[in-house]
Coordinates of C-alpha atoms in Angstrom, one line a residue:
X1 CA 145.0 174.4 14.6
X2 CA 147.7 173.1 17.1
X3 CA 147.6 169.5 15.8
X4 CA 147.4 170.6 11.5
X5 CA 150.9 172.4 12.7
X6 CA 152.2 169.7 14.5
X7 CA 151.5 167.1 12.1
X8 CA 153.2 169.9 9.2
X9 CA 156.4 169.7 11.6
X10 CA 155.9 165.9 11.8
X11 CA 156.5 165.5 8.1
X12 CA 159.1 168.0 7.8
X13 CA 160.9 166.2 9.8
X14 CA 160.5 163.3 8.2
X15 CA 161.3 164.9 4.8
X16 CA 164.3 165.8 6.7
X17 CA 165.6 162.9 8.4
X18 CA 164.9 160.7 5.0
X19 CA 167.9 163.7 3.0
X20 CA 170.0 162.7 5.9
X21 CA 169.7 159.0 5.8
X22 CA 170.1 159.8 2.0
X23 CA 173.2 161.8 2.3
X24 CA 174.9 159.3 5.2
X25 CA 174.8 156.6 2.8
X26 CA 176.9 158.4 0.2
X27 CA 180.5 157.6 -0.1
X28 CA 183.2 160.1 -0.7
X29 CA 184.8 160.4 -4.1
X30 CA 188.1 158.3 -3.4
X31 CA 190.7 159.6 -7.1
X32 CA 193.3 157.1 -7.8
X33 CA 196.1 157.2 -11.0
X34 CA 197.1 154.6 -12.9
X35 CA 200.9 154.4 -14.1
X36 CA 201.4 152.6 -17.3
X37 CA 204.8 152.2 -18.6
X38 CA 205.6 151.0 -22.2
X39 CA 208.9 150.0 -24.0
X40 CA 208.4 150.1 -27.8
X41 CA 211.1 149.5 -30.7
X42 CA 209.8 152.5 -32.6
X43 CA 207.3 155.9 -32.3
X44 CA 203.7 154.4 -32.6
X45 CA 200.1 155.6 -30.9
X46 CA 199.0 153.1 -28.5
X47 CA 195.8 152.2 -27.2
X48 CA 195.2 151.2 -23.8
X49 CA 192.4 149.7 -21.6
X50 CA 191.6 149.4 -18.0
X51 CA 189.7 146.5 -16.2
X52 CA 188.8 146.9 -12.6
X53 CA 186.8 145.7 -9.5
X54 CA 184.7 148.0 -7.7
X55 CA 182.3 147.6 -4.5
X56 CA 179.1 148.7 -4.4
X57 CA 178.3 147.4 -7.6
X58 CA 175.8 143.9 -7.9
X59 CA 173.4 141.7 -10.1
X60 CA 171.3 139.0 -9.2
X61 CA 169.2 137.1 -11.3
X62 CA 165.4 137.1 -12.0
X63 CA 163.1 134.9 -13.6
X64 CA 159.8 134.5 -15.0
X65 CA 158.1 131.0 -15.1
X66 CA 155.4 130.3 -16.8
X67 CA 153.4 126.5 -17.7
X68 CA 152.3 126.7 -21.5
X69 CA 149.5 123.9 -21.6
X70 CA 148.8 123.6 -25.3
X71 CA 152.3 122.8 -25.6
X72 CA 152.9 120.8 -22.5
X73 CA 156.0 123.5 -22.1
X74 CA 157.6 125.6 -18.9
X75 CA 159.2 129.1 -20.4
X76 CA 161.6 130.5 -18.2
X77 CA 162.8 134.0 -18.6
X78 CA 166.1 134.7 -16.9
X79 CA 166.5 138.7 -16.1
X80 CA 169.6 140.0 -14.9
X81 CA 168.8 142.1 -12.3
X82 CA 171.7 145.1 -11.9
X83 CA 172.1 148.0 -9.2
X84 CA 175.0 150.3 -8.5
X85 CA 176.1 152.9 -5.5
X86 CA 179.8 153.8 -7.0
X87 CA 179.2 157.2 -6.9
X88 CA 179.4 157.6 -10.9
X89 CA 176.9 156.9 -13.0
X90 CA 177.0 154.6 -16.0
X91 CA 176.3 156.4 -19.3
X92 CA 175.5 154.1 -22.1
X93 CA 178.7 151.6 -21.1
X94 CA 178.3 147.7 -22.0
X95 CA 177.3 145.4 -19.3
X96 CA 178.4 141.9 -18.8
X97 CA 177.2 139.5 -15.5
X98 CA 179.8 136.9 -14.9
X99 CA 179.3 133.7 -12.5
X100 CA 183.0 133.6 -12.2
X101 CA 183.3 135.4 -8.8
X102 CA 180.0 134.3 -6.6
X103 CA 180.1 135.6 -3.2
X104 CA 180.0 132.7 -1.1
X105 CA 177.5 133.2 1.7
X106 CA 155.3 128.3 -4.1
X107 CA 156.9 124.7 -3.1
X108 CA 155.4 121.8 -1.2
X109 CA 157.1 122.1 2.2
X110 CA 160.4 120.3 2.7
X111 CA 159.8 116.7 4.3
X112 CA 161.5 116.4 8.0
X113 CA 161.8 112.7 9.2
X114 CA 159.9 112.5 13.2
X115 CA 162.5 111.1 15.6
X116 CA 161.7 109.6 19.0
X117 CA 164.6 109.0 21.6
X118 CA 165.1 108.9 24.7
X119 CA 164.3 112.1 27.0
X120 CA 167.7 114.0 28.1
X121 CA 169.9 111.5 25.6
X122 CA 173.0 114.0 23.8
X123 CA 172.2 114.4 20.2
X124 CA 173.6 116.3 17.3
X125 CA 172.5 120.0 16.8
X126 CA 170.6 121.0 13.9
X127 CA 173.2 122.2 10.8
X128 CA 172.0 125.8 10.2
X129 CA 170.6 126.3 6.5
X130 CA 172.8 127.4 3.9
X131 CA 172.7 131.2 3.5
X132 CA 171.2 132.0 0.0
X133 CA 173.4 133.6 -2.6
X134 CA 173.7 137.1 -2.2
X135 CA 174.1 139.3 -5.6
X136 CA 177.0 138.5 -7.9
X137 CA 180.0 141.1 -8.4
X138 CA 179.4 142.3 -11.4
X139 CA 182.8 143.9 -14.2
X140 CA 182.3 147.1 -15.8
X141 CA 184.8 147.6 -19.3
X142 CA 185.5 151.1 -20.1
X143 CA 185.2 150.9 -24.3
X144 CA 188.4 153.0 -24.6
X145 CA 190.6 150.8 -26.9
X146 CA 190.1 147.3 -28.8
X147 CA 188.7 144.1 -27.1
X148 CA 191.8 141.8 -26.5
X149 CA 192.8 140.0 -28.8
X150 CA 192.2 136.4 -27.3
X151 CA 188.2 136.7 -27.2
X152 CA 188.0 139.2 -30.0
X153 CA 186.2 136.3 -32.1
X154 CA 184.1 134.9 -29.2
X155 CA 182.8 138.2 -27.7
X156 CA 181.9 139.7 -31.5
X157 CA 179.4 136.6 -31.8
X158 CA 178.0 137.0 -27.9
X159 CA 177.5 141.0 -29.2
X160 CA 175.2 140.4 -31.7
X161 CA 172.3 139.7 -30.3
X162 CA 169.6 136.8 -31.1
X163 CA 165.7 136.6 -31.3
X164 CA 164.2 134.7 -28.4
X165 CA 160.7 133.5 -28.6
X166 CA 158.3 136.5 -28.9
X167 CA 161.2 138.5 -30.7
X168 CA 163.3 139.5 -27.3
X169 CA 166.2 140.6 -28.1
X170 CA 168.7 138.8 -25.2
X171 CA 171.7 138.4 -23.8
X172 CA 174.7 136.6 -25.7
X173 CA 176.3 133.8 -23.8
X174 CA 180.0 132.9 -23.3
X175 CA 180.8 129.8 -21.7
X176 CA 184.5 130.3 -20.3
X177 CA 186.6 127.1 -18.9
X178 CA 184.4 127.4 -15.4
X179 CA 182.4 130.1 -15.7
X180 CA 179.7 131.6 -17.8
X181 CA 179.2 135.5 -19.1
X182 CA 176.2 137.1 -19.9
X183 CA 176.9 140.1 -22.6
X184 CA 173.8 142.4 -22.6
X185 CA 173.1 143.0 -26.4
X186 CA 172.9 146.5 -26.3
X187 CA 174.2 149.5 -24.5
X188 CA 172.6 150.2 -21.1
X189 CA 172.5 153.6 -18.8
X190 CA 172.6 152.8 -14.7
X191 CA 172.6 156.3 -12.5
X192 CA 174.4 155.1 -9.3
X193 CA 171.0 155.6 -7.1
X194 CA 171.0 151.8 -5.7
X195 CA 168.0 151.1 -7.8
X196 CA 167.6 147.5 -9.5
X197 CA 167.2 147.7 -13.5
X198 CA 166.3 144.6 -15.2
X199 CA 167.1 143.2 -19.0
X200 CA 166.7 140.0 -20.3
X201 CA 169.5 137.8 -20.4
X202 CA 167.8 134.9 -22.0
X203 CA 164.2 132.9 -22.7
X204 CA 164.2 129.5 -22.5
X205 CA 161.5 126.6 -22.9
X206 CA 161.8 123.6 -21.2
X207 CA 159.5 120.1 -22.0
X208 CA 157.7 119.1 -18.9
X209 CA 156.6 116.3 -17.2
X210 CA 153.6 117.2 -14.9
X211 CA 152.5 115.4 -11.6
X212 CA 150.6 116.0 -8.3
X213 CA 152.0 115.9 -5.5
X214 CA 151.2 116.5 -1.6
X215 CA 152.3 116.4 2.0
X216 CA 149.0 116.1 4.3
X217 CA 150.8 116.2 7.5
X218 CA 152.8 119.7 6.6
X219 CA 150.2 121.3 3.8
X220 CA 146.3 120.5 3.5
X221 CA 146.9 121.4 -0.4
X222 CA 147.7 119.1 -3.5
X223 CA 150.2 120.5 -5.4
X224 CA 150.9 120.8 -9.5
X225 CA 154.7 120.2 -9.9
X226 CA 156.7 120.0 -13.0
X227 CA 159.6 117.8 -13.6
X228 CA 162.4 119.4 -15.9
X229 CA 165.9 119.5 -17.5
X230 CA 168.0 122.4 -18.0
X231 CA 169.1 121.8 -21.2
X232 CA 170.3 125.1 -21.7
X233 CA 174.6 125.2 -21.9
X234 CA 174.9 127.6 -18.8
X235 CA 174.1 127.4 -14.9
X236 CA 170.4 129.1 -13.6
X237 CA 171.3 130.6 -10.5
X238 CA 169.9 130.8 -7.3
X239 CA 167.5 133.8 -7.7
X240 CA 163.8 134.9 -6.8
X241 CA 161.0 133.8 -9.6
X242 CA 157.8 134.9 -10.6
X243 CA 155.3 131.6 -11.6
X244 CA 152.5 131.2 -13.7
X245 CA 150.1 129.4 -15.4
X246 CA 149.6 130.7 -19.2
X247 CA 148.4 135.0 -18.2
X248 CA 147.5 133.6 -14.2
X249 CA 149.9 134.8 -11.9
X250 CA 150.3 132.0 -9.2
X251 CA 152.7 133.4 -6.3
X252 CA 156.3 133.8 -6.5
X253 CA 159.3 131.1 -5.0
X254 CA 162.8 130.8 -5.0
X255 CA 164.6 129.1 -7.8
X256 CA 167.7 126.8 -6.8
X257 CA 171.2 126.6 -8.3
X258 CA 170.3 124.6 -11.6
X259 CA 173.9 123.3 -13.6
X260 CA 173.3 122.5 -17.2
X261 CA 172.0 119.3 -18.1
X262 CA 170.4 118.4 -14.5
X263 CA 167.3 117.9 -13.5
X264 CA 164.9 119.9 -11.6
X265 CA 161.2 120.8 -10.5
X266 CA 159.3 123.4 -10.6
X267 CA 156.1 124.1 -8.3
X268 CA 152.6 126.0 -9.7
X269 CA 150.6 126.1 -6.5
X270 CA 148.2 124.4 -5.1
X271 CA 145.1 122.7 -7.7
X272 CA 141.8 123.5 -5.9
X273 CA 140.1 121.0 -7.6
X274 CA 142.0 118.4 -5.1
X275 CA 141.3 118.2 -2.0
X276 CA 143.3 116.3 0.8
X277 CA 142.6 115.9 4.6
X278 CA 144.6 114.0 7.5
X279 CA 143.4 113.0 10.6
X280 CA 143.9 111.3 13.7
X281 CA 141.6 109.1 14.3
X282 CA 142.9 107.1 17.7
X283 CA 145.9 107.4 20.0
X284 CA 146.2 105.0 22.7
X285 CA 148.8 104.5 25.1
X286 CA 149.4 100.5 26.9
X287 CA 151.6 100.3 30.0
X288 CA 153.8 97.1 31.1
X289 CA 151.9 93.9 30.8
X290 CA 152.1 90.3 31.9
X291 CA 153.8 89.9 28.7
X292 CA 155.5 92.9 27.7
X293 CA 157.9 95.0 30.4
X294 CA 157.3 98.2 28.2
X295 CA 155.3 101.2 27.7
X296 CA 153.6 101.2 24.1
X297 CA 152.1 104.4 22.6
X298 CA 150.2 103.7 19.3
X299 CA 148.3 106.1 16.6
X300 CA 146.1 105.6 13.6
X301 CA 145.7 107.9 11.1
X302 CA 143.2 108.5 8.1
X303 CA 143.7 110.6 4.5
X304 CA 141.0 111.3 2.4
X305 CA 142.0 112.1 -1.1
X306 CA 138.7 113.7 -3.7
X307 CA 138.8 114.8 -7.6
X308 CA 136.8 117.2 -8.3
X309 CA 138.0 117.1 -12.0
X310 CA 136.2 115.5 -15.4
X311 CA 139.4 114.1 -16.1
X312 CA 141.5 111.3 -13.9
X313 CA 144.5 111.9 -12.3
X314 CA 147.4 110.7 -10.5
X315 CA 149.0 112.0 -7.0
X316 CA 151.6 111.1 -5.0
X317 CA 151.1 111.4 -1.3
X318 CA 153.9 111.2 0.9
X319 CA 153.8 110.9 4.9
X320 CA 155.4 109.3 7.8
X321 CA 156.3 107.5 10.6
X322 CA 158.3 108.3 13.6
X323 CA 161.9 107.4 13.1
X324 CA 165.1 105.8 15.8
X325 CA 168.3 105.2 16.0
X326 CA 168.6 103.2 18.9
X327 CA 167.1 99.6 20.5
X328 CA 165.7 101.4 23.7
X329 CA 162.9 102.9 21.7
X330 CA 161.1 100.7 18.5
X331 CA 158.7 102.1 15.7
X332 CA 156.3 99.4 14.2
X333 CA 154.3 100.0 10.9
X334 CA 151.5 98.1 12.2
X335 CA 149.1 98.4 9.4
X336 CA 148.5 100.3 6.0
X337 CA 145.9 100.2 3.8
X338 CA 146.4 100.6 0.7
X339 CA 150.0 99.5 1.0
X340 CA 152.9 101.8 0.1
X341 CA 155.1 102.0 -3.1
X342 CA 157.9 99.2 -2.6
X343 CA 160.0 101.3 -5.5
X344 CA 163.4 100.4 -4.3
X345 CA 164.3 103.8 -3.4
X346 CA 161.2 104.4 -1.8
X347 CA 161.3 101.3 0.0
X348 CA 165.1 102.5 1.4
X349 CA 163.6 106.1 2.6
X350 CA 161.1 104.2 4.6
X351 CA 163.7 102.1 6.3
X352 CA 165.8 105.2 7.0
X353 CA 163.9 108.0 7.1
X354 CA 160.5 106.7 7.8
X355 CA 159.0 107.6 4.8
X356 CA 155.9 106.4 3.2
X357 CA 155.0 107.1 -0.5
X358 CA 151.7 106.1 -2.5
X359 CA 150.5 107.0 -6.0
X360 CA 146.9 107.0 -6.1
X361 CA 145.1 106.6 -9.2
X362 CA 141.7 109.0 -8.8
X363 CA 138.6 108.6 -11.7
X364 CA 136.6 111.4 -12.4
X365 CA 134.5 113.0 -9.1
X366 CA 135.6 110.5 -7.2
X367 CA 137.8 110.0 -3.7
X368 CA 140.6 107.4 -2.1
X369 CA 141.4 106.9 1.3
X370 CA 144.6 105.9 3.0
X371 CA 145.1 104.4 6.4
X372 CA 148.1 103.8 8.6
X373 CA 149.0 102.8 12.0
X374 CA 152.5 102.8 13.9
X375 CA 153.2 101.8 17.5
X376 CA 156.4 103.3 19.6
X377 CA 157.6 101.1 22.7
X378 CA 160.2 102.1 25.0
X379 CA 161.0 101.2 28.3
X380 CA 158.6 102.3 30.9
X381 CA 161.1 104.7 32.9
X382 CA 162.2 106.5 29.9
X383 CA 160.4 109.5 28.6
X384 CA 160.9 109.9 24.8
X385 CA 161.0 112.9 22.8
X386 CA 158.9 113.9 19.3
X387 CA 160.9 116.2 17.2
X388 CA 160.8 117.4 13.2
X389 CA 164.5 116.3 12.4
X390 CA 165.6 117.4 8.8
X391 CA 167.4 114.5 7.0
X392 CA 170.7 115.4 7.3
X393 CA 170.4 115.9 10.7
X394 CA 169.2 112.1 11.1
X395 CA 172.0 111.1 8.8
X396 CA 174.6 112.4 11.5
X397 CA 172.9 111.3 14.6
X398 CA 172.8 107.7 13.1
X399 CA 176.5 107.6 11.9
X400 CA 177.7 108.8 15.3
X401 CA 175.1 105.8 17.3
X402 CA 176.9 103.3 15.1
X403 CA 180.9 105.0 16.2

């Protein structure tokens, strides 16, 4: 009986402390007046209407990706995602999500060049990663008086509303000189409980070029990636996306800052009719000979590639080698079997980031294997250190050996 009433008090309390926290986070009503002063030549009505910033007020987008195979498409539908704490609650007012203000602030993992140096040399610090995009500031209009004049025309046509594929009814678009401004098409209601509500702003559909790609040394997965063009006339913004494949949900990833007109890809997970696997097969390390005053350190390595598929394919596997900046410490490509792509960009990311690219052609039920072996040499009283440098990282460490 003791611990029924003691756990009753427990949750009490809870229910309690949960108001609290509630009421805490409330703000206090702050009133303010507006003074407007008008000089006329005669006796006339007058209509007036106020624009203004508030806090506590945000949208962010949202999207929906989906691959369409029959059509070889990707459909993307962009939400606008829209939340308020002002204290007043918007009742049936018209919502518009501008990019003209931005606070500043299931991929294939990102590739990191390996860099060997000399133990206890000074080298840069690792740039921290760009903080993502919080939630835009978002304008509220009150609809007290006419629209000024200036976009009277151009907002009118954003207002009325166009049928999307499927019969959506979305958002109208108007491009400004550097911005963009999405006008929901209809009326919307947002209590001011912090709680997201999402509309459609737009569907688009995208033709895509499809490839498989993977990283063995990072991921033991081959991954389905599509290659597009946002030929839509506004920005997609940095923003949380759902992905799928026609009805399959795949996992969810973050969508980059897209400007119209550029290019950019789009991960659907991992194929599990690929399979990929990296080994090491030998590491041996050689001290100072009769002919060499240096310590050597070499490794081999081994992928094996298999389709299970009744259809060929094509993959692009991308791995290594140890890279450095300075003549105290070498890295040799000693062999590589089948040889890598000598693309002339890919050919320059081997040189300076010690990249290796191939494209393997795989027939039906059938495997590929890929072999490579690099040596590092380096004076025998020097240790050397191993490290996962991103790219820009290597970029500054080089420029400032060369100063």
């Amino acid at each position: 009986a003791l611990y029924i009433q003691k756990r009753e008090l427990a949750r009490k309390q809870a229910v309690i402390q949960a108001r609290m926290n509630e009421l805490s986070r409330q703000r206090s009503t702050i009133s303010k007046s507006v003074l407007v002063t008008l000089m006329v030549e005669r006796a006339m009505k007058v209509s007036c209407s106020i624009t203004y910033l508030i806090p506590q007020a945000t949208w962010r987008p949202a999207y929906d990706v989906r691959y369409l195979p029959k059509t070889n498409q990707v459909e993307m539908v962009y939400y606008g995602v829209v939340s308020q704490r002002t204290g007043e609650d918007w009742n049936n007012v018209e919502l518009e999500m501008s990019t003209a203000t931005p606070s500043t602030a299931v991929s294939m993992p990102e590739f990191r060049p390996a860099v060997v140096y000399p133990y206890g040399q000074r080298v840069v610090r690792e740039m921290m990663e760009k903080m993502k995009a919080p939630a835009q500031p978002m304008r509220r209009r009150y609809d007290r008086a006419k629209k000024a004049l200036e976009f009277e025309d151009e907002e009118k046509r954003a207002m009325a509303g166009r049928l999307a594929p499927g019969g959506a009814i979305v958002a109208g678009v108007v491009q400004r000189f550097t911005s963009v401004t999405f006008k929901h098409p209809k009326r919307e209601t947002i209590p001011s409980d912090g709680r997201p509500h999402k509309s459609i702003v737009t569907i688009q559909r995208f033709g895509a070029k499809l490839e498989y790609v993977s990283t063995p040394a990072l991921s033991q997965f081959v991954y389905l990636r599509a290659s597009l063009t946002n030929t839509s006339k506004y920005p997609i913004l940095p923003g949380e996306m759902s992905v799928y494949v026609d009805a399959n949900f795949i996992g969810k990833a973050a969508m980059k800052s897209v400007a119209s007109n550029e290019k950019f890809q789009v991960y659907f997970g991992p194929d599990k009719d690929l399979k990929i696997e990296r080994k090491v097969v030998k590491m041996h390390e050689e001290g100072p000979t009769m002919f060499r005053s240096s310590k050597k350190v070499s490794k081999s390595f081994h992928i094996k590639l298999q389709n299970f598929k009744d259809r060929p394919v094509t993959v692009t596997v991308v791995d290594a080698i140890p890279v450095s900046w300075t003549e105290m410490v070498k890295v040799t490509l000693v062999d590589c079997t089948p040889k890598p792509s000598r693309d002339k960009d890919k050919i320059k990311e081997q040189e300076e980031m010690g990249k290796l690219t191939w494209v393997v052609k795989l027939a039906p039920r059938t495997k590929e294997e890929i072999r490579f072996k690099y040596d590092i040499e380096h004076p025998q009283a020097y240790r050397v250190n191993l490290e996962k440098w991103s790219q820009e990282r290597l970029k500054q460490q080089m420029e400032q050996y060369k100063k």
